[in-house]
């Protein structure tokens, strides 16, 4: 006799984790998934490019969630320290420090105390623009609205 009987709707990460934990607790679990595959928004396309899996959904483990790290370890998955912004790292405006506390403190301290390290990063050219986008947007809006009010005055 199971401890309980549960229907889980949706076989995404949340539904699968719930089904797993309920199953471990001795419950009888049925998972109902609307699609013809499990995974929800985690979806790896295996056949699109030969020998290169293409991720159409989640692929990054943000931070150090023990629950996710446990699953990755149990599945023998190799996690790598990467960034979604490789252009910044290439340009020298960003640096990958990972999630190790000591490394974060060491890297931040170096930037705060070493004028050379600070200048190297501060003077690197950002591939994401010069930080003045909002100023330009404000100028463009001002120009547009001023032009409109001039037109309105002209035809009033
Ligand atoms: C392009 C993209 C990139 C992402 N990248 C990252 C990332 O790098 N790192 C990260 O942590 N997160 C990322 N995310 C977010 C992450 O994918 C989601 O937070 C996570 O997968 C959500 O899981 P879930 O189980 O809550 O929901 P879902 O994955 O949405 O699963 C819900 C499931 O329920 C099913 N369902 C819904 N309604 C019904 C119904 N009535 N009956 C039966 N089945 C139903 C759906 O078909 C689906 O399979 C990304 C998301 C996207 C879209």
JSON list of C-alpha atoms and ligand atoms in Angstrom, two decimals:
[
{"chain": "A", "resi": 1, "resn": "UNK", "atom": "CA", "xyz": [0.00, 0.00, 0.00]},
{"chain": "A", "resi": 2, "resn": "UNK", "atom": "CA", "xyz": [1.67, 3.29, -1.13]},
{"chain": "A", "resi": 3, "resn": "UNK", "atom": "CA", "xyz": [2.03, 6.15, 1.36]},
{"chain": "A", "resi": 4, "resn": "UNK", "atom": "CA", "xyz": [-0.04, 8.28, -0.98]},
{"chain": "A", "resi": 5, "resn": "UNK", "atom": "CA", "xyz": [-1.22, 8.50, -4.58]},
{"chain": "A", "resi": 6, "resn": "UNK", "atom": "CA", "xyz": [-0.33, 11.61, -6.54]},
{"chain": "A", "resi": 7, "resn": "UNK", "atom": "CA", "xyz": [-0.82, 12.91, -10.06]},
{"chain": "A", "resi": 8, "resn": "UNK", "atom": "CA", "xyz": [1.84, 15.38, -11.16]},
{"chain": "A", "resi": 9, "resn": "UNK", "atom": "CA", "xyz": [0.87, 17.60, -14.11]},
{"chain": "A", "resi": 10, "resn": "UNK", "atom": "CA", "xyz": [3.83, 18.42, -16.32]},
{"chain": "A", "resi": 11, "resn": "UNK", "atom": "CA", "xyz": [7.13, 16.63, -16.80]},
{"chain": "A", "resi": 12, "resn": "UNK", "atom": "CA", "xyz": [9.37, 19.69, -16.69]},
{"chain": "A", "resi": 13, "resn": "UNK", "atom": "CA", "xyz": [12.19, 19.97, -14.15]},
{"chain": "A", "resi": 14, "resn": "UNK", "atom": "CA", "xyz": [9.77, 20.85, -11.35]},
{"chain": "A", "resi": 15, "resn": "UNK", "atom": "CA", "xyz": [7.31, 18.04, -12.09]},
{"chain": "A", "resi": 16, "resn": "UNK", "atom": "CA", "xyz": [10.04, 15.44, -12.50]},
{"chain": "A", "resi": 17, "resn": "UNK", "atom": "CA", "xyz": [11.76, 16.52, -9.27]},
{"chain": "A", "resi": 18, "resn": "UNK", "atom": "CA", "xyz": [8.45, 16.38, -7.41]},
{"chain": "A", "resi": 19, "resn": "UNK", "atom": "CA", "xyz": [7.67, 12.94, -8.86]},
{"chain": "A", "resi": 20, "resn": "UNK", "atom": "CA", "xyz": [11.14, 11.71, -7.91]},
{"chain": "A", "resi": 21, "resn": "UNK", "atom": "CA", "xyz": [10.89, 12.94, -4.31]},
{"chain": "A", "resi": 22, "resn": "UNK", "atom": "CA", "xyz": [7.33, 11.67, -3.89]},
{"chain": "A", "resi": 23, "resn": "UNK", "atom": "CA", "xyz": [8.36, 8.30, -5.29]},
{"chain": "A", "resi": 24, "resn": "UNK", "atom": "CA", "xyz": [11.28, 8.14, -2.87]},
{"chain": "A", "resi": 25, "resn": "UNK", "atom": "CA", "xyz": [8.85, 8.89, -0.04]},
{"chain": "A", "resi": 26, "resn": "UNK", "atom": "CA", "xyz": [6.87, 5.81, -1.00]},
{"chain": "A", "resi": 27, "resn": "UNK", "atom": "CA", "xyz": [4.08, 7.47, -2.97]},
{"chain": "A", "resi": 28, "resn": "UNK", "atom": "CA", "xyz": [2.50, 6.10, -6.09]},
{"chain": "A", "resi": 29, "resn": "UNK", "atom": "CA", "xyz": [3.07, 8.82, -8.70]},
{"chain": "A", "resi": 30, "resn": "UNK", "atom": "CA", "xyz": [1.64, 9.33, -12.17]},
{"chain": "A", "resi": 31, "resn": "UNK", "atom": "CA", "xyz": [3.12, 12.16, -14.26]},
{"chain": "A", "resi": 32, "resn": "UNK", "atom": "CA", "xyz": [0.91, 13.58, -17.01]},
{"chain": "A", "resi": 33, "resn": "UNK", "atom": "CA", "xyz": [2.73, 15.49, -19.74]},
{"chain": "A", "resi": 34, "resn": "UNK", "atom": "CA", "xyz": [0.95, 17.27, -22.60]},
{"chain": "A", "resi": 35, "resn": "UNK", "atom": "CA", "xyz": [3.89, 17.06, -24.98]},
{"chain": "A", "resi": 36, "resn": "UNK", "atom": "CA", "xyz": [5.32, 13.94, -26.53]},
{"chain": "A", "resi": 37, "resn": "UNK", "atom": "CA", "xyz": [8.55, 14.36, -24.57]},
{"chain": "A", "resi": 38, "resn": "UNK", "atom": "CA", "xyz": [9.68, 15.11, -21.04]},
{"chain": "A", "resi": 39, "resn": "UNK", "atom": "CA", "xyz": [11.92, 17.99, -19.95]},
{"chain": "A", "resi": 40, "resn": "UNK", "atom": "CA", "xyz": [9.63, 20.98, -20.52]},
{"chain": "A", "resi": 41, "resn": "UNK", "atom": "CA", "xyz": [11.76, 24.04, -21.15]},
{"chain": "A", "resi": 42, "resn": "UNK", "atom": "CA", "xyz": [14.92, 21.96, -20.88]},
{"chain": "A", "resi": 43, "resn": "UNK", "atom": "CA", "xyz": [15.27, 20.60, -24.39]},
{"chain": "A", "resi": 44, "resn": "UNK", "atom": "CA", "xyz": [18.39, 19.29, -26.07]},
{"chain": "A", "resi": 45, "resn": "UNK", "atom": "CA", "xyz": [18.26, 18.78, -29.81]},
{"chain": "A", "resi": 46, "resn": "UNK", "atom": "CA", "xyz": [20.56, 15.86, -30.43]},
{"chain": "A", "resi": 47, "resn": "UNK", "atom": "CA", "xyz": [20.23, 15.33, -34.17]},
{"chain": "A", "resi": 48, "resn": "UNK", "atom": "CA", "xyz": [20.28, 18.84, -35.65]},
{"chain": "A", "resi": 49, "resn": "UNK", "atom": "CA", "xyz": [24.06, 19.04, -36.01]},
{"chain": "A", "resi": 50, "resn": "UNK", "atom": "CA", "xyz": [26.02, 15.77, -36.10]},
{"chain": "A", "resi": 51, "resn": "UNK", "atom": "CA", "xyz": [27.85, 15.17, -32.79]},
{"chain": "A", "resi": 52, "resn": "UNK", "atom": "CA", "xyz": [26.97, 18.64, -31.44]},
{"chain": "A", "resi": 53, "resn": "UNK", "atom": "CA", "xyz": [24.02, 18.80, -29.06]},
{"chain": "A", "resi": 54, "resn": "UNK", "atom": "CA", "xyz": [22.07, 22.06, -29.42]},
{"chain": "A", "resi": 55, "resn": "UNK", "atom": "CA", "xyz": [20.30, 23.43, -26.36]},
{"chain": "A", "resi": 56, "resn": "UNK", "atom": "CA", "xyz": [16.93, 25.01, -27.14]},
{"chain": "A", "resi": 57, "resn": "UNK", "atom": "CA", "xyz": [16.25, 25.83, -23.50]},
{"chain": "A", "resi": 58, "resn": "UNK", "atom": "CA", "xyz": [18.00, 25.82, -20.15]},
{"chain": "A", "resi": 59, "resn": "UNK", "atom": "CA", "xyz": [21.70, 24.99, -20.21]},
{"chain": "A", "resi": 60, "resn": "UNK", "atom": "CA", "xyz": [23.31, 27.12, -17.50]},
{"chain": "A", "resi": 61, "resn": "UNK", "atom": "CA", "xyz": [23.46, 26.20, -13.81]},
{"chain": "A", "resi": 62, "resn": "UNK", "atom": "CA", "xyz": [23.39, 29.57, -12.10]},
{"chain": "A", "resi": 63, "resn": "UNK", "atom": "CA", "xyz": [25.20, 29.62, -8.79]},
{"chain": "A", "resi": 64, "resn": "UNK", "atom": "CA", "xyz": [25.80, 26.52, -6.72]},
{"chain": "A", "resi": 65, "resn": "UNK", "atom": "CA", "xyz": [22.39, 25.00, -6.07]},
{"chain": "A", "resi": 66, "resn": "UNK", "atom": "CA", "xyz": [23.14, 21.78, -4.14]},
{"chain": "A", "resi": 67, "resn": "UNK", "atom": "CA", "xyz": [20.00, 20.16, -5.60]},
{"chain": "A", "resi": 68, "resn": "UNK", "atom": "CA", "xyz": [21.19, 20.73, -9.17]},
{"chain": "A", "resi": 69, "resn": "UNK", "atom": "CA", "xyz": [24.80, 19.84, -8.41]},
{"chain": "A", "resi": 70, "resn": "UNK", "atom": "CA", "xyz": [23.65, 16.56, -6.84]},
{"chain": "A", "resi": 71, "resn": "UNK", "atom": "CA", "xyz": [21.64, 15.69, -9.97]},
{"chain": "A", "resi": 72, "resn": "UNK", "atom": "CA", "xyz": [24.55, 16.59, -12.25]},
{"chain": "A", "resi": 73, "resn": "UNK", "atom": "CA", "xyz": [26.98, 14.49, -10.21]},
{"chain": "A", "resi": 74, "resn": "UNK", "atom": "CA", "xyz": [24.61, 11.52, -10.08]},
{"chain": "A", "resi": 75, "resn": "UNK", "atom": "CA", "xyz": [24.16, 11.72, -13.88]},
{"chain": "A", "resi": 76, "resn": "UNK", "atom": "CA", "xyz": [27.93, 12.01, -14.43]},
{"chain": "A", "resi": 77, "resn": "UNK", "atom": "CA", "xyz": [27.46, 15.36, -16.14]},
{"chain": "A", "resi": 78, "resn": "UNK", "atom": "CA", "xyz": [30.48, 17.58, -16.59]},
{"chain": "A", "resi": 79, "resn": "UNK", "atom": "CA", "xyz": [29.84, 21.18, -15.56]},
{"chain": "A", "resi": 80, "resn": "UNK", "atom": "CA", "xyz": [32.11, 23.91, -16.83]},
{"chain": "A", "resi": 81, "resn": "UNK", "atom": "CA", "xyz": [32.61, 27.47, -15.70]},
{"chain": "A", "resi": 82, "resn": "UNK", "atom": "CA", "xyz": [31.35, 29.56, -18.60]},
{"chain": "A", "resi": 83, "resn": "UNK", "atom": "CA", "xyz": [29.64, 32.85, -19.23]},
{"chain": "A", "resi": 84, "resn": "UNK", "atom": "CA", "xyz": [26.73, 33.94, -21.39]},
{"chain": "A", "resi": 85, "resn": "UNK", "atom": "CA", "xyz": [28.86, 36.97, -22.30]},
{"chain": "A", "resi": 86, "resn": "UNK", "atom": "CA", "xyz": [32.07, 35.61, -23.83]},
{"chain": "A", "resi": 87, "resn": "UNK", "atom": "CA", "xyz": [32.55, 38.84, -25.83]},
{"chain": "A", "resi": 88, "resn": "UNK", "atom": "CA", "xyz": [33.07, 40.76, -22.58]},
{"chain": "A", "resi": 89, "resn": "UNK", "atom": "CA", "xyz": [35.71, 38.30, -21.39]},
{"chain": "A", "resi": 90, "resn": "UNK", "atom": "CA", "xyz": [37.44, 38.43, -24.76]},
{"chain": "A", "resi": 91, "resn": "UNK", "atom": "CA", "xyz": [37.47, 42.22, -24.70]},
{"chain": "A", "resi": 92, "resn": "UNK", "atom": "CA", "xyz": [38.81, 42.28, -21.12]},
{"chain": "A", "resi": 93, "resn": "UNK", "atom": "CA", "xyz": [35.79, 44.09, -19.65]},
{"chain": "A", "resi": 94, "resn": "UNK", "atom": "CA", "xyz": [34.65, 40.98, -17.77]},
{"chain": "A", "resi": 95, "resn": "UNK", "atom": "CA", "xyz": [36.31, 38.07, -16.10]},
{"chain": "A", "resi": 96, "resn": "UNK", "atom": "CA", "xyz": [35.02, 34.62, -15.21]},
{"chain": "A", "resi": 97, "resn": "UNK", "atom": "CA", "xyz": [35.55, 33.98, -11.51]},
{"chain": "A", "resi": 98, "resn": "UNK", "atom": "CA", "xyz": [33.12, 31.12, -11.01]},
{"chain": "A", "resi": 99, "resn": "UNK", "atom": "CA", "xyz": [31.36, 30.53, -7.70]},
{"chain": "A", "resi": 100, "resn": "UNK", "atom": "CA", "xyz": [34.33, 29.92, -5.42]},
{"chain": "A", "resi": 101, "resn": "UNK", "atom": "CA", "xyz": [34.11, 32.48, -2.60]},
{"chain": "A", "resi": 102, "resn": "UNK", "atom": "CA", "xyz": [37.89, 32.88, -2.19]},
{"chain": "A", "resi": 103, "resn": "UNK", "atom": "CA", "xyz": [38.39, 33.39, -5.90]},
{"chain": "A", "resi": 104, "resn": "UNK", "atom": "CA", "xyz": [35.65, 36.03, -6.02]},
{"chain": "A", "resi": 105, "resn": "UNK", "atom": "CA", "xyz": [37.19, 37.90, -3.06]},
{"chain": "A", "resi": 106, "resn": "UNK", "atom": "CA", "xyz": [40.71, 37.58, -4.52]},
{"chain": "A", "resi": 107, "resn": "UNK", "atom": "CA", "xyz": [39.67, 38.91, -7.93]},
{"chain": "A", "resi": 108, "resn": "UNK", "atom": "CA", "xyz": [37.60, 41.78, -6.52]},
{"chain": "A", "resi": 109, "resn": "UNK", "atom": "CA", "xyz": [40.38, 42.72, -4.07]},
{"chain": "A", "resi": 110, "resn": "UNK", "atom": "CA", "xyz": [42.92, 42.82, -6.88]},
{"chain": "A", "resi": 111, "resn": "UNK", "atom": "CA", "xyz": [40.72, 45.21, -8.85]},
{"chain": "A", "resi": 112, "resn": "UNK", "atom": "CA", "xyz": [40.24, 47.42, -5.79]},
{"chain": "A", "resi": 113, "resn": "UNK", "atom": "CA", "xyz": [43.90, 47.54, -4.78]},
{"chain": "A", "resi": 114, "resn": "UNK", "atom": "CA", "xyz": [45.94, 47.21, -7.96]},
{"chain": "A", "resi": 115, "resn": "UNK", "atom": "CA", "xyz": [45.90, 50.33, -10.17]},
{"chain": "A", "resi": 116, "resn": "UNK", "atom": "CA", "xyz": [47.34, 48.25, -13.02]},
{"chain": "A", "resi": 117, "resn": "UNK", "atom": "CA", "xyz": [44.60, 45.58, -12.85]},
{"chain": "A", "resi": 118, "resn": "UNK", "atom": "CA", "xyz": [41.94, 48.30, -12.45]},
{"chain": "A", "resi": 119, "resn": "UNK", "atom": "CA", "xyz": [43.21, 50.32, -15.41]},
{"chain": "A", "resi": 120, "resn": "UNK", "atom": "CA", "xyz": [43.45, 47.22, -17.60]},
{"chain": "A", "resi": 121, "resn": "UNK", "atom": "CA", "xyz": [39.77, 46.46, -17.07]},
{"chain": "A", "resi": 122, "resn": "UNK", "atom": "CA", "xyz": [38.50, 50.04, -16.88]},
{"chain": "A", "resi": 123, "resn": "UNK", "atom": "CA", "xyz": [40.19, 51.01, -20.15]},
{"chain": "A", "resi": 124, "resn": "UNK", "atom": "CA", "xyz": [39.19, 47.92, -22.12]},
{"chain": "A", "resi": 125, "resn": "UNK", "atom": "CA", "xyz": [36.63, 48.72, -24.82]},
{"chain": "A", "resi": 126, "resn": "UNK", "atom": "CA", "xyz": [33.23, 47.24, -24.00]},
{"chain": "A", "resi": 127, "resn": "UNK", "atom": "CA", "xyz": [31.65, 45.28, -26.86]},
{"chain": "A", "resi": 128, "resn": "UNK", "atom": "CA", "xyz": [28.24, 46.15, -25.38]},
{"chain": "A", "resi": 129, "resn": "UNK", "atom": "CA", "xyz": [28.43, 49.89, -26.10]},
{"chain": "A", "resi": 130, "resn": "UNK", "atom": "CA", "xyz": [29.71, 52.90, -24.19]},
{"chain": "A", "resi": 131, "resn": "UNK", "atom": "CA", "xyz": [26.97, 53.08, -21.52]},
{"chain": "A", "resi": 132, "resn": "UNK", "atom": "CA", "xyz": [25.33, 56.16, -23.07]},
{"chain": "A", "resi": 133, "resn": "UNK", "atom": "CA", "xyz": [22.37, 54.44, -24.75]},
{"chain": "A", "resi": 134, "resn": "UNK", "atom": "CA", "xyz": [19.74, 56.08, -22.51]},
{"chain": "A", "resi": 135, "resn": "UNK", "atom": "CA", "xyz": [21.19, 59.52, -23.25]},
{"chain": "A", "resi": 136, "resn": "UNK", "atom": "CA", "xyz": [20.88, 58.84, -26.99]},
{"chain": "A", "resi": 137, "resn": "UNK", "atom": "CA", "xyz": [17.33, 57.51, -26.58]},
{"chain": "A", "resi": 138, "resn": "UNK", "atom": "CA", "xyz": [16.38, 60.67, -24.66]},
{"chain": "A", "resi": 139, "resn": "UNK", "atom": "CA", "xyz": [17.93, 62.83, -27.43]},
{"chain": "A", "resi": 140, "resn": "UNK", "atom": "CA", "xyz": [16.07, 60.92, -30.14]},
{"chain": "A", "resi": 141, "resn": "UNK", "atom": "CA", "xyz": [12.75, 61.24, -28.28]},
{"chain": "A", "resi": 142, "resn": "UNK", "atom": "CA", "xyz": [13.33, 64.95, -27.62]},
{"chain": "A", "resi": 143, "resn": "UNK", "atom": "CA", "xyz": [14.15, 65.51, -31.30]},
{"chain": "A", "resi": 144, "resn": "UNK", "atom": "CA", "xyz": [11.04, 63.64, -32.42]},
{"chain": "A", "resi": 145, "resn": "UNK", "atom": "CA", "xyz": [8.66, 65.39, -30.02]},
{"chain": "A", "resi": 146, "resn": "UNK", "atom": "CA", "xyz": [10.15, 68.82, -30.70]},
{"chain": "A", "resi": 147, "resn": "UNK", "atom": "CA", "xyz": [9.77, 68.24, -34.45]},
{"chain": "A", "resi": 148, "resn": "UNK", "atom": "CA", "xyz": [6.15, 67.19, -33.91]},
{"chain": "A", "resi": 149, "resn": "UNK", "atom": "CA", "xyz": [5.27, 70.24, -31.82]},
{"chain": "A", "resi": 150, "resn": "UNK", "atom": "CA", "xyz": [6.91, 72.49, -34.46]},
{"chain": "A", "resi": 151, "resn": "UNK", "atom": "CA", "xyz": [4.73, 70.84, -37.14]},
{"chain": "A", "resi": 152, "resn": "UNK", "atom": "CA", "xyz": [1.63, 71.24, -34.98]},
{"chain": "A", "resi": 153, "resn": "UNK", "atom": "CA", "xyz": [2.39, 74.95, -34.47]},
{"chain": "A", "resi": 154, "resn": "UNK", "atom": "CA", "xyz": [2.90, 75.37, -38.20]},
{"chain": "A", "resi": 155, "resn": "UNK", "atom": "CA", "xyz": [-0.55, 73.97, -39.09]},
{"chain": "A", "resi": 156, "resn": "UNK", "atom": "CA", "xyz": [-2.48, 75.39, -36.13]},
{"chain": "B", "resi": 1, "resn": "LIG", "atom": "C1", "xyz": [15.42, 29.54, -24.01]},
{"chain": "B", "resi": 1, "resn": "LIG", "atom": "C2", "xyz": [15.48, 29.29, -22.50]},
{"chain": "B", "resi": 1, "resn": "LIG", "atom": "C3", "xyz": [16.72, 29.27, -21.87]},
{"chain": "B", "resi": 1, "resn": "LIG", "atom": "C4", "xyz": [16.78, 29.04, -20.50]},
{"chain": "B", "resi": 1, "resn": "LIG", "atom": "N1", "xyz": [18.01, 28.98, -19.93]},
{"chain": "B", "resi": 1, "resn": "LIG", "atom": "C5", "xyz": [18.11, 28.69, -18.63]},
{"chain": "B", "resi": 1, "resn": "LIG", "atom": "C6", "xyz": [19.38, 28.46, -18.05]},
{"chain": "B", "resi": 1, "resn": "LIG", "atom": "O1", "xyz": [20.41, 28.50, -18.73]},
{"chain": "B", "resi": 1, "resn": "LIG", "atom": "N2", "xyz": [19.43, 28.16, -16.73]},
{"chain": "B", "resi": 1, "resn": "LIG", "atom": "C7", "xyz": [18.30, 28.07, -15.96]},
{"chain": "B", "resi": 1, "resn": "LIG", "atom": "O2", "xyz": [18.42, 27.80, -14.76]},
{"chain": "B", "resi": 1, "resn": "LIG", "atom": "N3", "xyz": [17.09, 28.26, -16.49]},
{"chain": "B", "resi": 1, "resn": "LIG", "atom": "C8", "xyz": [16.96, 28.55, -17.79]},
{"chain": "B", "resi": 1, "resn": "LIG", "atom": "N4", "xyz": [15.72, 28.68, -18.35]},
{"chain": "B", "resi": 1, "resn": "LIG", "atom": "C9", "xyz": [14.56, 28.53, -17.48]},
{"chain": "B", "resi": 1, "resn": "LIG", "atom": "C10", "xyz": [14.26, 27.05, -17.22]},
{"chain": "B", "resi": 1, "resn": "LIG", "atom": "O3", "xyz": [14.21, 26.35, -18.45]},
{"chain": "B", "resi": 1, "resn": "LIG", "atom": "C11", "xyz": [12.93, 26.93, -16.50]},
{"chain": "B", "resi": 1, "resn": "LIG", "atom": "O4", "xyz": [12.95, 27.73, -15.33]},
{"chain": "B", "resi": 1, "resn": "LIG", "atom": "C12", "xyz": [12.62, 25.52, -16.09]},
{"chain": "B", "resi": 1, "resn": "LIG", "atom": "O5", "xyz": [12.89, 24.60, -17.12]},
{"chain": "B", "resi": 1, "resn": "LIG", "atom": "C13", "xyz": [11.16, 25.49, -15.67]},
{"chain": "B", "resi": 1, "resn": "LIG", "atom": "O6", "xyz": [10.82, 24.18, -15.31]},
{"chain": "B", "resi": 1, "resn": "LIG", "atom": "P1", "xyz": [9.34, 23.85, -14.90]},
{"chain": "B", "resi": 1, "resn": "LIG", "atom": "O7", "xyz": [9.25, 22.37, -14.65]},
{"chain": "B", "resi": 1, "resn": "LIG", "atom": "O8", "xyz": [8.90, 24.75, -13.80]},
{"chain": "B", "resi": 1, "resn": "LIG", "atom": "O9", "xyz": [8.45, 24.28, -16.14]},
{"chain": "B", "resi": 1, "resn": "LIG", "atom": "P2", "xyz": [8.49, 23.73, -17.70]},
{"chain": "B", "resi": 1, "resn": "LIG", "atom": "O10", "xyz": [9.87, 23.33, -18.11]},
{"chain": "B", "resi": 1, "resn": "LIG", "atom": "O11", "xyz": [7.79, 24.78, -18.46]},
{"chain": "B", "resi": 1, "resn": "LIG", "atom": "O12", "xyz": [7.63, 22.43, -17.61]},
{"chain": "B", "resi": 1, "resn": "LIG", "atom": "C14", "xyz": [6.23, 22.43, -17.55]},
{"chain": "B", "resi": 1, "resn": "LIG", "atom": "C15", "xyz": [5.76, 21.20, -18.26]},
{"chain": "B", "resi": 1, "resn": "LIG", "atom": "O13", "xyz": [4.37, 21.06, -18.02]},
{"chain": "B", "resi": 1, "resn": "LIG", "atom": "C16", "xyz": [3.71, 20.70, -19.22]},
{"chain": "B", "resi": 1, "resn": "LIG", "atom": "N5", "xyz": [2.33, 21.13, -19.08]},
{"chain": "B", "resi": 1, "resn": "LIG", "atom": "C17", "xyz": [1.86, 22.38, -18.92]},
{"chain": "B", "resi": 1, "resn": "LIG", "atom": "N6", "xyz": [0.53, 22.37, -18.77]},
{"chain": "B", "resi": 1, "resn": "LIG", "atom": "C18", "xyz": [0.14, 21.09, -18.83]},
{"chain": "B", "resi": 1, "resn": "LIG", "atom": "C19", "xyz": [-1.12, 20.43, -18.73]},
{"chain": "B", "resi": 1, "resn": "LIG", "atom": "N7", "xyz": [-2.26, 21.13, -18.52]},
{"chain": "B", "resi": 1, "resn": "LIG", "atom": "N8", "xyz": [-1.16, 19.10, -18.85]},
{"chain": "B", "resi": 1, "resn": "LIG", "atom": "C20", "xyz": [-0.01, 18.38, -19.03]},
{"chain": "B", "resi": 1, "resn": "LIG", "atom": "N9", "xyz": [1.22, 18.94, -19.14]},
{"chain": "B", "resi": 1, "resn": "LIG", "atom": "C21", "xyz": [1.28, 20.29, -19.03]},
{"chain": "B", "resi": 1, "resn": "LIG", "atom": "C22", "xyz": [4.49, 21.42, -20.30]},
{"chain": "B", "resi": 1, "resn": "LIG", "atom": "O14", "xyz": [4.31, 20.80, -21.55]},
{"chain": "B", "resi": 1, "resn": "LIG", "atom": "C23", "xyz": [5.93, 21.28, -19.78]},
{"chain": "B", "resi": 1, "resn": "LIG", "atom": "O15", "xyz": [6.56, 20.10, -20.24]},
{"chain": "B", "resi": 1, "resn": "LIG", "atom": "C24", "xyz": [15.61, 28.89, -19.72]},
{"chain": "B", "resi": 1, "resn": "LIG", "atom": "C25", "xyz": [14.36, 28.91, -20.37]},
{"chain": "B", "resi": 1, "resn": "LIG", "atom": "C26", "xyz": [14.31, 29.10, -21.72]},
{"chain": "B", "resi": 1, "resn": "LIG", "atom": "C27", "xyz": [12.94, 29.11, -22.42]}
]
